[in-house]
Amino acid sequence: MEQRYLGRSGLRVSRTALGTMTWGRDTDADEAATQLMAFADAGGTLIDTADVYTDGEAERILGGLLSEVVPRDELVIATKAVARRTEGPFGGGASRGALLTALDGSLRRLGIDHIDLWQLHAWDAGVPIEETLSALDHAITSGKVRYAGVSNYSGWQLATAALTPTTFRLISTQVEYSLLERGIEREVAPAAAHHGIGLLPWAPLGRGVLTGKYRNGTPPDSRGASPHFAGYVEQHRNERAARIVQAVATAADGLGTSALCVALAWVRDRPGVVAPVVGARDTNQLIASLETEQLTLPPAIRAALDDVSAVELGYPERPMP
């Protein structure tokens, strides 16, 4: 698998990342082990998790696999903090105390002595950004964290964090980005490019909708049929999405590949994107995603997909005539 530098840094990661949001709920430890082996065998290195995924179980499962399945030094471990885990003053949020408490918890569950990429899961309006970034600063200087990034930040939030004086540089921002969700192109992507921050798209398959599995209803074994993900998927089931899904299916038929591969290749090779985060419920789904490594979209097909999924830019994002 091709390796790419993450933002303006020397950290190289695989251009597809393995997400673990379903680990411990829809994906048990044995299936997670099979996924991790398949991913590593394909040359994948970037593993993304979070302290709140399945109440910390995703981190615990990953930690158990690091010693038994894939050596820790062959992977880039990324996790997140900020989302609320427990009640109390240090159970969530972006205060210095809450973040450092979360960091110690992640290290304990993962069973490692440092995290390669530690990400702020969301902006916390109640905490001064200087305090939040001071926690990242301490984590890096202490050796518990190697690199830092953010997630789900708007354009102004990303720029504010990037311009706040620190001894380190933010190198990544994880955001929803797909043919169905291109809103980051208005301000987030330009801000990231300006500040040398790499994009890590989550839900690159439009929460599963771009695979075409929902064109004729909701499969009973899909996320759209599960009580905890039904609303998550429903957001992208509308008339606009149907037109885009049809265009993806047409492109896939013409190229002799899957709709999944077309949608993933499109976002993987967008400007500023380093590695889409693919979350698979089982190994077969993951292998289907890994087949995208062999695909580069022809310019004509890419242009057609750009056109059918285009987002309207208004003032001031659209340049003045």
Protein backbone atom coordinates (compact mmCIF):
# COMPACT_ATOMS: atom_id res chain seq x y z
CA MET A 1 0.00 0.00 0.00
CA GLU A 2 1.25 3.47 -0.86
CA GLN A 3 2.55 5.51 2.08
CA ARG A 4 1.99 9.26 2.42
CA TYR A 5 3.34 11.96 4.72
CA LEU A 6 0.73 13.20 7.17
CA GLY A 7 0.49 16.97 6.87
CA ARG A 8 3.68 18.97 7.10
CA SER A 9 5.48 16.31 9.13
CA GLY A 10 7.81 13.37 8.74
CA LEU A 11 5.18 10.85 9.83
CA ARG A 12 4.38 8.44 6.99
CA VAL A 13 1.15 6.46 7.04
CA SER A 14 -0.71 4.13 4.70
CA ARG A 15 -3.08 5.93 2.35
CA THR A 16 -5.98 3.93 3.81
CA ALA A 17 -6.58 3.84 7.57
CA LEU A 18 -8.39 1.13 9.51
CA GLY A 19 -11.17 2.44 11.75
CA THR A 20 -12.31 0.63 14.89
CA MET A 21 -15.60 2.31 15.81
CA THR A 22 -17.50 -1.01 15.58
CA TRP A 23 -14.95 -3.03 17.57
CA GLY A 24 -16.49 -4.39 20.74
CA ARG A 25 -20.06 -3.97 19.47
CA ASP A 26 -20.63 -5.22 15.91
CA THR A 27 -17.11 -6.60 15.59
CA ASP A 28 -15.82 -8.99 18.26
CA ALA A 29 -12.17 -9.52 19.23
CA ASP A 30 -11.64 -12.50 16.93
CA GLU A 31 -13.03 -10.68 13.90
CA ALA A 32 -10.99 -7.60 14.83
CA ALA A 33 -7.84 -9.76 14.86
CA THR A 34 -8.62 -11.06 11.38
CA GLN A 35 -9.21 -7.51 10.13
CA LEU A 36 -5.96 -6.27 11.60
CA MET A 37 -3.97 -9.10 10.03
CA ALA A 38 -5.56 -8.52 6.61
CA PHE A 39 -4.90 -4.79 6.86
CA ALA A 40 -1.27 -5.22 7.89
CA ASP A 41 -0.68 -7.88 5.23
CA ALA A 42 -1.88 -5.37 2.62
CA GLY A 43 0.67 -2.82 3.84
CA GLY A 44 -1.70 -0.82 6.02
CA THR A 45 -0.17 0.97 9.00
CA LEU A 46 -2.58 3.65 10.31
CA ILE A 47 -5.08 2.37 12.91
CA ASP A 48 -7.67 4.86 14.19
CA THR A 49 -9.63 4.50 17.41
CA ALA A 50 -11.00 6.66 20.26
CA ASP A 51 -11.40 6.48 24.01
CA VAL A 52 -15.21 6.45 23.71
CA TYR A 53 -15.60 3.79 21.02
CA THR A 54 -17.76 1.15 22.71
CA ASP A 55 -16.94 2.69 26.10
CA GLY A 56 -13.22 2.04 25.63
CA GLU A 57 -13.60 -1.56 24.47
CA ALA A 58 -12.21 -0.74 21.01
CA GLU A 59 -8.96 0.46 22.58
CA ARG A 60 -8.81 -2.60 24.84
CA ILE A 61 -9.29 -4.98 21.91
CA LEU A 62 -6.64 -3.17 19.86
CA GLY A 63 -4.25 -3.24 22.81
CA GLY A 64 -4.63 -6.99 23.14
CA LEU A 65 -3.90 -7.49 19.45
CA LEU A 66 -0.72 -5.40 19.42
CA SER A 67 1.24 -8.10 21.21
CA GLU A 68 -0.45 -11.12 19.65
CA VAL A 69 -1.26 -10.26 16.02
CA VAL A 70 0.82 -7.36 14.65
CA PRO A 71 3.92 -5.91 16.34
CA ARG A 72 3.25 -2.49 17.81
CA ASP A 73 6.21 -0.91 15.97
CA GLU A 74 4.71 -1.85 12.59
CA LEU A 75 1.63 0.30 13.16
CA VAL A 76 0.79 3.98 13.61
CA ILE A 77 -1.68 4.13 16.51
CA ALA A 78 -4.10 7.06 16.48
CA THR A 79 -6.70 7.68 19.16
CA LYS A 80 -8.84 10.56 20.38
CA ALA A 81 -10.00 12.33 23.51
CA VAL A 82 -12.52 15.07 24.50
CA ALA A 83 -15.84 13.20 24.22
CA ARG A 84 -17.41 12.49 27.62
CA ARG A 85 -16.57 9.09 29.07
CA THR A 86 -17.79 9.42 32.65
CA GLU A 87 -19.38 11.97 34.95
CA GLY A 88 -17.18 14.22 37.03
CA PRO A 89 -14.74 17.06 36.34
CA PHE A 90 -12.23 14.93 34.42
CA GLY A 91 -14.59 12.60 32.58
CA GLY A 92 -14.64 14.52 29.32
CA GLY A 93 -14.02 17.84 27.63
CA ALA A 94 -10.86 19.60 26.52
CA SER A 95 -9.57 20.97 29.82
CA ARG A 96 -5.96 20.18 30.68
CA GLY A 97 -7.02 17.90 33.53
CA ALA A 98 -9.62 16.01 31.49
CA LEU A 99 -7.31 15.50 28.52
CA LEU A 100 -4.36 14.22 30.54
CA THR A 101 -6.68 11.90 32.46
CA ALA A 102 -8.05 10.60 29.14
CA LEU A 103 -4.52 10.12 27.82
CA ASP A 104 -3.52 7.94 30.75
CA GLY A 105 -6.67 5.88 30.28
CA SER A 106 -6.01 5.34 26.58
CA LEU A 107 -2.41 4.29 27.22
CA ARG A 108 -3.60 1.84 29.87
CA ARG A 109 -6.27 0.27 27.67
CA LEU A 110 -3.94 0.09 24.67
CA GLY A 111 -1.12 -1.31 26.78
CA ILE A 112 1.49 0.93 25.18
CA ASP A 113 3.84 3.65 26.42
CA HIS A 114 3.07 6.25 23.75
CA ILE A 115 0.45 7.18 21.15
CA ASP A 116 1.64 8.05 17.66
CA LEU A 117 -1.19 10.46 16.81
CA TRP A 118 -3.40 11.91 19.56
CA GLN A 119 -6.44 13.80 18.28
CA LEU A 120 -8.89 16.22 19.87
CA HIS A 121 -12.24 14.61 19.04
CA ALA A 122 -14.17 17.90 18.99
CA TRP A 123 -13.89 21.62 19.77
CA ASP A 124 -14.76 22.51 23.36
CA ALA A 125 -16.17 26.05 23.45
CA GLY A 126 -16.02 26.12 27.24
CA VAL A 127 -12.25 25.81 27.46
CA PRO A 128 -9.68 28.34 26.21
CA ILE A 129 -7.83 26.85 23.24
CA GLU A 130 -4.53 27.82 24.92
CA GLU A 131 -5.32 25.49 27.84
CA THR A 132 -6.38 22.67 25.52
CA LEU A 133 -3.22 22.91 23.45
CA SER A 134 -1.07 23.15 26.57
CA ALA A 135 -2.22 19.62 27.40
CA LEU A 136 -1.11 18.42 23.97
CA ASP A 137 2.16 20.25 24.46
CA HIS A 138 2.75 18.48 27.77
CA ALA A 139 1.78 15.10 26.32
CA ILE A 140 4.31 15.50 23.51
CA THR A 141 7.17 16.83 25.63
CA SER A 142 6.60 14.02 28.16
CA GLY A 143 7.00 11.42 25.41
CA LYS A 144 3.50 9.99 25.81
CA VAL A 145 2.44 11.38 22.42
CA ARG A 146 4.45 11.76 19.21
CA TYR A 147 2.14 13.88 17.01
CA ALA A 148 -1.14 15.74 17.50
CA GLY A 149 -4.22 16.43 15.42
CA VAL A 150 -7.86 17.42 15.70
CA SER A 151 -11.20 16.08 14.54
CA ASN A 152 -14.54 17.63 13.55
CA TYR A 153 -13.18 21.18 13.68
CA SER A 154 -14.71 23.90 11.51
CA GLY A 155 -12.49 26.07 9.35
CA TRP A 156 -12.12 28.91 11.85
CA GLN A 157 -11.56 26.48 14.71
CA LEU A 158 -8.83 24.68 12.78
CA ALA A 159 -7.12 27.96 11.87
CA THR A 160 -7.36 29.21 15.45
CA ALA A 161 -5.74 26.06 16.79
CA ALA A 162 -3.05 26.12 14.11
CA LEU A 163 -2.12 29.73 14.89
CA THR A 164 -2.07 29.39 18.69
CA PRO A 165 1.59 29.41 19.82
CA THR A 166 2.84 25.95 20.83
CA THR A 167 6.09 24.00 20.67
CA PHE A 168 4.52 21.50 18.25
CA ARG A 169 2.60 21.58 14.97
CA LEU A 170 -0.87 20.12 14.40
CA ILE A 171 -0.50 17.69 11.50
CA SER A 172 -3.98 16.31 10.86
CA THR A 173 -7.70 16.94 10.98
CA GLN A 174 -10.22 14.11 10.83
CA VAL A 175 -13.49 15.14 9.19
CA GLU A 176 -16.44 13.60 7.39
CA TYR A 177 -15.71 13.73 3.66
CA SER A 178 -17.19 11.79 0.77
CA LEU A 179 -19.06 12.28 -2.49
CA LEU A 180 -22.17 12.77 -0.33
CA GLU A 181 -20.57 15.18 2.16
CA ARG A 182 -18.27 17.78 0.58
CA GLY A 183 -18.94 20.64 2.98
CA ILE A 184 -15.32 20.74 4.16
CA GLU A 185 -14.33 22.10 0.75
CA ARG A 186 -15.81 25.47 1.69
CA GLU A 187 -13.43 26.37 4.53
CA VAL A 188 -11.90 23.37 6.32
CA ALA A 189 -9.92 21.98 3.39
CA PRO A 190 -8.49 25.40 2.39
CA ALA A 191 -7.53 26.11 6.01
CA ALA A 192 -5.87 22.71 6.29
CA ALA A 193 -3.93 23.23 3.07
CA HIS A 194 -2.78 26.69 4.18
CA HIS A 195 -1.49 25.42 7.53
CA GLY A 196 0.06 22.19 6.27
CA ILE A 197 -2.51 19.93 7.94
CA GLY A 198 -3.44 16.59 6.36
CA LEU A 199 -7.04 15.45 5.91
CA LEU A 200 -8.17 12.11 7.35
CA PRO A 201 -11.71 11.60 6.02
CA TRP A 202 -14.15 9.59 8.12
CA ALA A 203 -17.25 8.00 6.54
CA PRO A 204 -15.55 8.10 3.09
CA LEU A 205 -18.28 5.78 1.76
CA GLY A 206 -21.07 8.15 2.78
CA ARG A 207 -21.86 6.06 5.89
CA GLY A 208 -22.20 3.03 3.60
CA VAL A 209 -24.74 4.61 1.24
CA LEU A 210 -22.24 5.00 -1.63
CA THR A 211 -21.75 1.23 -1.83
CA GLY A 212 -25.27 1.01 -3.27
CA LYS A 213 -26.49 -1.41 -0.60
CA TYR A 214 -29.47 0.83 0.27
CA ARG A 215 -30.71 1.44 -3.28
CA ASN A 216 -33.56 -1.06 -2.94
CA GLY A 217 -34.23 -0.93 0.78
CA THR A 218 -32.37 -1.58 4.03
CA PRO A 219 -30.53 -4.91 4.25
CA PRO A 220 -31.28 -6.56 7.62
CA ASP A 221 -27.58 -7.07 8.37
CA SER A 222 -26.56 -3.49 7.56
CA ARG A 223 -25.80 -0.57 9.85
CA GLY A 224 -28.94 1.11 8.58
CA ALA A 225 -30.97 -1.66 10.20
CA SER A 226 -29.22 -1.51 13.57
CA PRO A 227 -30.73 0.56 16.39
CA HIS A 228 -27.50 2.42 17.16
CA PHE A 229 -26.60 3.30 13.55
CA ALA A 230 -29.95 3.71 11.77
CA GLY A 231 -30.07 7.49 12.26
CA TYR A 232 -26.40 7.77 11.34
CA VAL A 233 -27.07 6.19 7.93
CA GLU A 234 -30.45 7.84 7.31
CA GLN A 235 -28.85 11.29 7.07
CA HIS A 236 -27.48 10.41 3.63
CA ARG A 237 -30.56 8.76 2.17
CA ASN A 238 -32.24 11.43 0.05
CA GLU A 239 -32.82 12.40 -3.59
CA ARG A 240 -29.43 14.07 -4.02
CA ALA A 241 -27.70 11.02 -2.61
CA ALA A 242 -29.65 8.75 -4.95
CA ARG A 243 -28.37 10.68 -7.99
CA ILE A 244 -24.79 10.43 -6.76
CA VAL A 245 -25.11 6.73 -5.92
CA GLN A 246 -26.41 6.10 -9.45
CA ALA A 247 -23.44 7.96 -10.95
CA VAL A 248 -21.02 5.92 -8.82
CA ALA A 249 -22.71 2.68 -9.90
CA THR A 250 -22.51 3.69 -13.56
CA ALA A 251 -18.80 4.49 -13.19
CA ALA A 252 -18.18 1.17 -11.44
CA ASP A 253 -19.92 -0.76 -14.23
CA GLY A 254 -17.82 1.02 -16.84
CA LEU A 255 -14.57 0.30 -15.00
CA GLY A 256 -15.42 -3.28 -14.10
CA THR A 257 -15.04 -2.62 -10.38
CA SER A 258 -17.28 -2.02 -7.36
CA ALA A 259 -19.14 1.13 -6.36
CA LEU A 260 -17.25 0.93 -3.06
CA CYS A 261 -13.88 1.15 -4.84
CA VAL A 262 -15.00 4.06 -7.02
CA ALA A 263 -16.28 6.09 -4.06
CA LEU A 264 -13.22 5.37 -1.94
CA ALA A 265 -10.74 6.10 -4.74
CA TRP A 266 -12.47 9.43 -5.39
CA VAL A 267 -12.02 10.72 -1.83
CA ARG A 268 -8.59 9.11 -1.33
CA ASP A 269 -7.14 11.15 -4.17
CA ARG A 270 -8.78 14.50 -3.42
CA PRO A 271 -6.41 17.43 -2.76
CA GLY A 272 -5.07 17.39 0.79
CA VAL A 273 -6.38 13.93 1.65
CA VAL A 274 -3.84 11.61 3.24
CA ALA A 275 -5.84 8.55 4.30
CA PRO A 276 -9.58 7.85 4.39
CA VAL A 277 -10.59 5.96 7.54
CA VAL A 278 -12.41 2.76 6.57
CA GLY A 279 -14.57 1.13 9.22
CA ALA A 280 -15.55 -2.43 8.30
CA ARG A 281 -17.95 -4.62 10.22
CA ASP A 282 -16.21 -7.77 8.99
CA THR A 283 -13.09 -8.83 7.11
CA ASN A 284 -14.88 -9.30 3.78
CA GLN A 285 -15.94 -5.65 3.86
CA LEU A 286 -12.39 -4.61 4.68
CA ILE A 287 -10.88 -6.67 1.87
CA ALA A 288 -13.36 -5.08 -0.55
CA SER A 289 -12.07 -1.66 0.56
CA LEU A 290 -8.42 -2.71 0.26
CA GLU A 291 -9.01 -3.60 -3.40
CA THR A 292 -9.21 0.15 -4.03
CA GLU A 293 -5.42 0.25 -3.83
CA GLN A 294 -5.34 -1.03 -7.41
CA LEU A 295 -7.69 1.67 -8.74
CA THR A 296 -6.99 5.17 -10.04
CA LEU A 297 -10.03 6.91 -11.51
CA PRO A 298 -9.69 8.16 -15.10
CA PRO A 299 -9.90 11.97 -15.35
CA ALA A 300 -13.23 11.87 -17.23
CA ILE A 301 -14.92 9.75 -14.58
CA ARG A 302 -13.47 11.84 -11.77
CA ALA A 303 -14.78 15.00 -13.46
CA ALA A 304 -18.25 13.49 -13.85
CA LEU A 305 -18.37 12.54 -10.18
CA ASP A 306 -17.10 15.99 -9.21
CA ASP A 307 -19.93 17.52 -11.20
CA VAL A 308 -22.81 15.38 -9.90
CA SER A 309 -21.74 15.84 -6.28
CA ALA A 310 -20.60 19.48 -6.41
CA VAL A 311 -21.34 21.75 -3.46
CA GLU A 312 -22.39 25.32 -4.08
CA LEU A 313 -19.92 27.88 -2.85
CA GLY A 314 -21.34 31.21 -1.74
CA TYR A 315 -19.77 34.44 -0.59
CA PRO A 316 -17.13 34.67 0.81
CA GLU A 317 -15.87 31.18 -0.12
CA ARG A 318 -16.55 31.87 -3.81
CA PRO A 319 -14.03 34.37 -5.21
CA MET A 320 -15.43 37.80 -6.17
CA PRO A 321 -15.82 38.29 -9.96
